[in-house]
mmCIF file of C-alpha atoms in Angstrom:
data_model
loop_
_atom_site.group_PDB
_atom_site.id
_atom_site.type_symbol
_atom_site.label_atom_id
_atom_site.label_comp_id
_atom_site.label_asym_id
_atom_site.label_seq_id
_atom_site.Cartn_x
_atom_site.Cartn_y
_atom_site.Cartn_z
ATOM 1 C CA SER A 1 -23.394 147.543 -10.954
ATOM 2 C CA GLY A 2 -23.792 145.130 -8.064
ATOM 3 C CA ALA A 3 -20.073 144.931 -7.593
ATOM 4 C CA SER A 4 -19.716 148.700 -7.296
ATOM 5 C CA TYR A 5 -22.566 148.858 -4.750
ATOM 6 C CA ALA A 6 -20.863 146.089 -2.784
ATOM 7 C CA ASP A 7 -17.540 147.898 -2.914
ATOM 8 C CA LYS A 8 -19.059 151.179 -1.764
ATOM 9 C CA ALA A 9 -21.012 149.350 0.985
ATOM 10 C CA ARG A 10 -17.845 147.689 2.255
ATOM 11 C CA ARG A 11 -15.973 151.025 2.335
ATOM 12 C CA ALA A 12 -18.841 152.529 4.368
ATOM 13 C CA PHE A 13 -18.833 149.485 6.611
ATOM 14 C CA ASP A 14 -15.101 149.693 7.212
ATOM 15 C CA GLN A 15 -15.506 153.382 8.085
ATOM 16 C CA GLN A 16 -18.272 152.438 10.538
ATOM 17 C CA GLU A 17 -20.860 154.463 8.631
ATOM 18 C CA TRP A 18 -23.526 151.984 9.559
ATOM 19 C CA ALA A 19 -26.622 153.680 8.059
ATOM 20 C CA THR A 20 -24.878 154.283 4.759
ATOM 21 C CA ALA A 21 -23.517 150.759 4.669
ATOM 22 C CA SER A 22 -26.932 149.338 5.395
ATOM 23 C CA ALA A 23 -28.515 151.343 2.590
ATOM 24 C CA LEU A 24 -25.769 150.396 0.129
ATOM 25 C CA TYR A 25 -25.983 146.688 1.058
ATOM 26 C CA THR A 26 -29.657 146.828 0.253
ATOM 27 C CA LEU A 27 -28.794 147.954 -3.279
ATOM 28 C CA ALA A 28 -25.980 145.408 -3.536
ATOM 29 C CA ILE A 29 -28.311 142.592 -2.533
ATOM 30 C CA ASP A 30 -30.868 143.726 -5.113
ATOM 31 C CA GLN A 31 -28.186 143.254 -7.728
ATOM 32 C CA ASP A 32 -26.742 139.980 -6.329
ATOM 33 C CA PRO A 33 -29.485 138.359 -4.201
ATOM 34 C CA GLY A 34 -27.754 134.992 -3.904
ATOM 35 C CA CYS A 35 -24.552 136.209 -2.193
ATOM 36 C CA GLY A 36 -24.555 135.080 1.433
ATOM 37 C CA ASP A 37 -21.686 137.343 2.421
ATOM 38 C CA LEU A 38 -23.680 140.461 1.486
ATOM 39 C CA TYR A 39 -26.382 139.452 3.983
ATOM 40 C CA GLY A 40 -23.794 138.922 6.668
ATOM 41 C CA TYR A 41 -22.448 142.484 6.292
ATOM 42 C CA ALA A 42 -25.941 143.971 5.883
ATOM 43 C CA ILE A 43 -27.223 142.305 9.028
ATOM 44 C CA ALA A 44 -24.109 143.350 10.964
ATOM 45 C CA ALA A 45 -24.484 146.997 9.822
ATOM 46 C CA ALA A 46 -28.102 146.957 10.920
ATOM 47 C CA ALA A 47 -27.108 145.438 14.268
ATOM 48 C CA MET A 48 -24.517 148.087 14.819
ATOM 49 C CA LYS A 49 -27.218 150.772 14.542
ATOM 50 C CA GLN A 50 -29.501 148.609 16.718
ATOM 51 C CA ASP A 51 -32.047 148.112 13.969
ATOM 52 C CA THR A 52 -33.649 144.758 14.647
ATOM 53 C CA ILE A 53 -36.361 145.195 11.983
ATOM 54 C CA SER A 54 -33.778 145.531 9.210
ATOM 55 C CA GLN A 55 -31.832 142.517 10.502
ATOM 56 C CA LEU A 56 -34.955 140.359 10.181
ATOM 57 C CA GLN A 57 -35.786 141.874 6.817
ATOM 58 C CA PHE A 58 -32.323 141.063 5.452
ATOM 59 C CA PHE A 59 -32.573 137.540 6.836
ATOM 60 C CA ASP A 60 -36.046 137.131 5.293
ATOM 61 C CA GLN A 61 -34.662 138.275 1.987
ATOM 62 C CA SER A 62 -31.875 135.686 2.202
ATOM 63 C CA ILE A 63 -34.459 132.910 2.759
ATOM 64 C CA ASN A 64 -36.703 134.144 -0.056
ATOM 65 C CA ASN A 65 -33.682 134.303 -2.385
ATOM 66 C CA HIS A 66 -32.768 130.664 -1.566
ATOM 67 C CA VAL A 67 -29.526 131.438 0.286
ATOM 68 C CA PRO A 68 -28.936 128.539 2.673
ATOM 69 C CA PHE A 69 -29.590 129.745 6.179
ATOM 70 C CA ASP A 70 -26.318 128.252 7.422
ATOM 71 C CA SER A 71 -24.434 130.392 4.882
ATOM 72 C CA THR A 72 -26.076 133.498 6.250
ATOM 73 C CA PHE A 73 -25.417 132.454 9.874
ATOM 74 C CA ALA A 74 -21.737 131.784 9.042
ATOM 75 C CA ALA A 75 -21.437 135.184 7.354
ATOM 76 C CA VAL A 76 -22.950 136.970 10.353
ATOM 77 C CA LYS A 77 -20.633 135.075 12.695
ATOM 78 C CA ARG A 78 -17.549 135.868 10.635
ATOM 79 C CA VAL A 79 -18.372 139.598 10.385
ATOM 80 C CA SER A 80 -19.379 139.980 14.033
ATOM 81 C CA PHE A 81 -16.264 138.208 15.217
ATOM 82 C CA GLY A 82 -14.218 140.386 12.889
ATOM 83 C CA LEU A 83 -15.713 143.436 14.560
ATOM 84 C CA ALA A 84 -14.882 141.957 17.998
ATOM 85 C CA HIS A 85 -18.628 142.027 18.722
ATOM 86 C CA ASP A 86 -19.175 138.309 19.302
ATOM 87 C CA SER A 87 -22.426 138.918 21.142
ATOM 88 C CA MET A 88 -23.923 140.399 17.970
ATOM 89 C CA TYR A 89 -23.929 136.890 16.513
ATOM 90 C CA GLU A 90 -25.515 135.430 19.653
ATOM 91 C CA GLN A 91 -28.234 138.124 19.757
ATOM 92 C CA PHE A 92 -28.984 137.725 16.038
ATOM 93 C CA MET A 93 -29.350 133.952 16.412
ATOM 94 C CA LEU A 94 -31.671 134.358 19.398
ATOM 95 C CA MET A 95 -33.762 136.945 17.499
ATOM 96 C CA VAL A 96 -34.073 134.655 14.437
ATOM 97 C CA GLN A 97 -35.025 131.725 16.654
ATOM 98 C CA ARG A 98 -37.858 133.754 18.175
ATOM 99 C CA ASN A 99 -39.183 134.662 14.781
ATOM 100 C CA TYR A 100 -38.555 131.468 12.800
ATOM 101 C CA SER A 101 -39.731 128.585 14.931
ATOM 102 C CA TRP A 102 -38.834 126.005 12.248
ATOM 103 C CA LEU A 103 -35.136 126.894 12.717
ATOM 104 C CA GLY A 104 -35.302 126.336 16.471
ATOM 105 C CA ARG A 105 -33.338 123.104 16.735
ATOM 106 C CA ALA A 106 -30.707 124.137 14.129
ATOM 107 C CA ILE A 107 -30.143 127.386 16.013
ATOM 108 C CA ASP A 108 -29.877 125.520 19.336
ATOM 109 C CA SER A 109 -26.997 123.534 17.758
ATOM 110 C CA TYR A 110 -25.272 126.734 16.553
ATOM 111 C CA LEU A 111 -25.675 128.423 19.905
ATOM 112 C CA LEU A 112 -24.311 125.388 21.702
ATOM 113 C CA ASN A 113 -21.147 125.630 19.575
ATOM 114 C CA TYR A 114 -20.940 129.331 20.293
ATOM 115 C CA TYR A 115 -21.224 128.826 24.079
ATOM 116 C CA ILE A 116 -18.539 126.104 23.883
ATOM 117 C CA TYR A 117 -16.271 128.635 22.167
ATOM 118 C CA ARG A 118 -17.100 131.167 24.901
ATOM 119 C CA HIS A 119 -16.521 128.553 27.695
ATOM 120 C CA ASN A 120 -19.976 129.532 29.099
ATOM 121 C CA ALA A 121 -20.689 126.426 31.201
ATOM 122 C CA PRO A 122 -24.293 127.319 32.322
ATOM 123 C CA ALA A 123 -25.300 128.020 28.730
ATOM 124 C CA ILE A 124 -23.545 124.883 27.507
ATOM 125 C CA ILE A 125 -25.517 122.870 30.047
ATOM 126 C CA THR A 126 -28.777 124.465 28.921
ATOM 127 C CA TYR A 127 -28.172 123.942 25.233
ATOM 128 C CA SER A 128 -26.659 120.454 25.417
ATOM 129 C CA ARG A 129 -29.796 119.394 27.311
ATOM 130 C CA LYS A 130 -31.943 120.969 24.544
ATOM 131 C CA MET A 131 -30.074 118.868 21.986
ATOM 132 C CA LEU A 132 -30.273 115.709 24.148
ATOM 133 C CA ALA A 133 -34.054 116.183 24.333
ATOM 134 C CA GLY A 134 -34.151 114.952 20.744
ATOM 135 C CA LEU A 135 -31.131 112.680 20.862
ATOM 136 C CA PRO A 136 -30.970 111.355 24.419
ATOM 137 C CA ASN A 137 -28.098 108.911 23.856
ATOM 138 C CA ASP A 138 -25.908 111.103 21.610
ATOM 139 C CA MET A 139 -22.338 110.627 22.845
ATOM 140 C CA ARG A 140 -21.125 114.027 21.763
ATOM 141 C CA TYR A 141 -23.866 115.940 23.497
ATOM 142 C CA LEU A 142 -23.646 113.740 26.642
ATOM 143 C CA THR A 143 -19.880 114.337 26.866
ATOM 144 C CA ILE A 144 -20.312 118.081 26.319
ATOM 145 C CA LEU A 145 -22.931 118.107 29.088
ATOM 146 C CA ALA A 146 -20.780 116.128 31.505
ATOM 147 C CA ASP A 147 -17.726 118.326 30.872
ATOM 148 C CA ALA A 148 -19.799 121.509 31.414
ATOM 149 C CA LEU A 149 -21.353 120.158 34.577
ATOM 150 C CA MET A 150 -17.909 119.412 35.941
ATOM 151 C CA GLN A 151 -16.663 122.904 34.894
ATOM 152 C CA ASP A 152 -19.713 124.384 36.648
ATOM 153 C CA SER A 153 -18.912 122.443 39.863
ATOM 154 C CA GLN A 154 -22.032 120.332 39.545
ATOM 155 C CA THR A 155 -19.945 117.288 40.324
ATOM 156 C CA ALA A 156 -22.595 114.801 41.257
ATOM 157 C CA ASP A 157 -24.518 115.395 38.023
ATOM 158 C CA ALA A 158 -21.286 115.356 36.000
ATOM 159 C CA LEU A 159 -20.289 111.978 37.428
ATOM 160 C CA ALA A 160 -23.750 110.610 36.847
ATOM 161 C CA THR A 161 -23.564 111.701 33.221
ATOM 162 C CA TYR A 162 -20.126 110.229 32.710
ATOM 163 C CA ASN A 163 -21.278 106.982 34.186
ATOM 164 C CA HIS A 164 -24.291 107.010 31.863
ATOM 165 C CA ILE A 165 -21.919 107.356 28.931
ATOM 166 C CA ILE A 166 -19.964 104.339 30.203
ATOM 167 C CA GLU A 167 -23.207 102.346 30.397
ATOM 168 C CA LEU A 168 -23.913 103.178 26.758
ATOM 169 C CA ASP A 169 -20.279 102.883 25.590
ATOM 170 C CA PRO A 170 -18.235 100.735 27.983
ATOM 171 C CA ASP A 171 -15.044 101.237 25.954
ATOM 172 C CA ASN A 172 -15.133 105.045 25.881
ATOM 173 C CA TYR A 173 -11.448 105.883 26.380
ATOM 174 C CA ASN A 174 -11.847 109.581 27.037
ATOM 175 C CA VAL A 175 -14.485 109.109 29.762
ATOM 176 C CA HIS A 176 -12.528 106.374 31.507
ATOM 177 C CA LEU A 177 -9.484 108.651 31.482
ATOM 178 C CA THR A 178 -11.520 111.603 32.777
ATOM 179 C CA LEU A 179 -13.053 109.553 35.579
ATOM 180 C CA GLY A 180 -9.738 107.919 36.441
ATOM 181 C CA ASN A 181 -8.027 111.292 36.728
ATOM 182 C CA TYR A 182 -10.944 112.749 38.739
ATOM 183 C CA TYR A 183 -10.923 109.900 41.290
ATOM 184 C CA ALA A 184 -7.148 109.930 41.460
ATOM 185 C CA LEU A 185 -7.164 113.624 42.394
ATOM 186 C CA ALA A 186 -10.027 113.043 44.835
ATOM 187 C CA ALA A 187 -8.447 109.901 46.313
ATOM 188 C CA ASP A 188 -9.081 110.578 49.988
ATOM 189 C CA ASP A 189 -10.649 107.171 50.645
ATOM 190 C CA ASP A 190 -10.315 103.560 49.501
ATOM 191 C CA ASP A 191 -13.358 103.740 47.247
ATOM 192 C CA SER A 192 -12.021 106.713 45.280
ATOM 193 C CA ARG A 193 -8.606 105.058 44.928
ATOM 194 C CA SER A 194 -10.114 101.807 43.684
ATOM 195 C CA ARG A 195 -12.331 103.722 41.214
ATOM 196 C CA ALA A 196 -9.305 105.614 39.932
ATOM 197 C CA VAL A 197 -7.311 102.417 39.442
ATOM 198 C CA ALA A 198 -10.221 100.701 37.665
ATOM 199 C CA HIS A 199 -10.866 103.493 35.196
ATOM 200 C CA LEU A 200 -7.205 104.182 34.443
ATOM 201 C CA LYS A 201 -6.571 100.481 33.883
ATOM 202 C CA LYS A 202 -9.479 100.329 31.529
ATOM 203 C CA ALA A 203 -8.304 103.388 29.661
ATOM 204 C CA ASN A 204 -4.804 101.913 29.367
ATOM 205 C CA ALA A 205 -6.229 98.722 27.974
ATOM 206 C CA LEU A 206 -8.175 100.459 25.235
#
């Protein structure tokens, strides 16, 4: 039965018998083609034996069997993180993006969240800008970009981005607080001190 194949596949997976697990997950998927978790484990097993062709074949099967792509992505993420191989998820997403152009923007969003989790400022900057290309005034992406620029010591660009947010949303409490704290710490001249006071007063009034 499908359940027994899935059980055998999971045992092989847990024992790190990747080739056996991959073969058994193929059988399990044939019996239960709509189960997103099976694809997550199958793709991870294929990744662990560096089989990119099988990874794409399993993903293609999931699409053909009407499994929502976000369910498959979530399953791959969960399994790869469980294996302490976070980069497996990243590499899988990049590979799918190269082969399924229609998923490009969705994958950009998933990768942005992954790089935020990894505190990878340069990648956050790249992917937040990708998202802003389609939504130039999106407050979440602008804030993510500004924070990453500041983390990456690109201070001038970070301040310009924060100020752009204020232009779009004059009552943005978090940005006023961020700018107030920044200028307070950098208060080595009258201009910085006055900016700190102005932003902190505004934040306090909100």
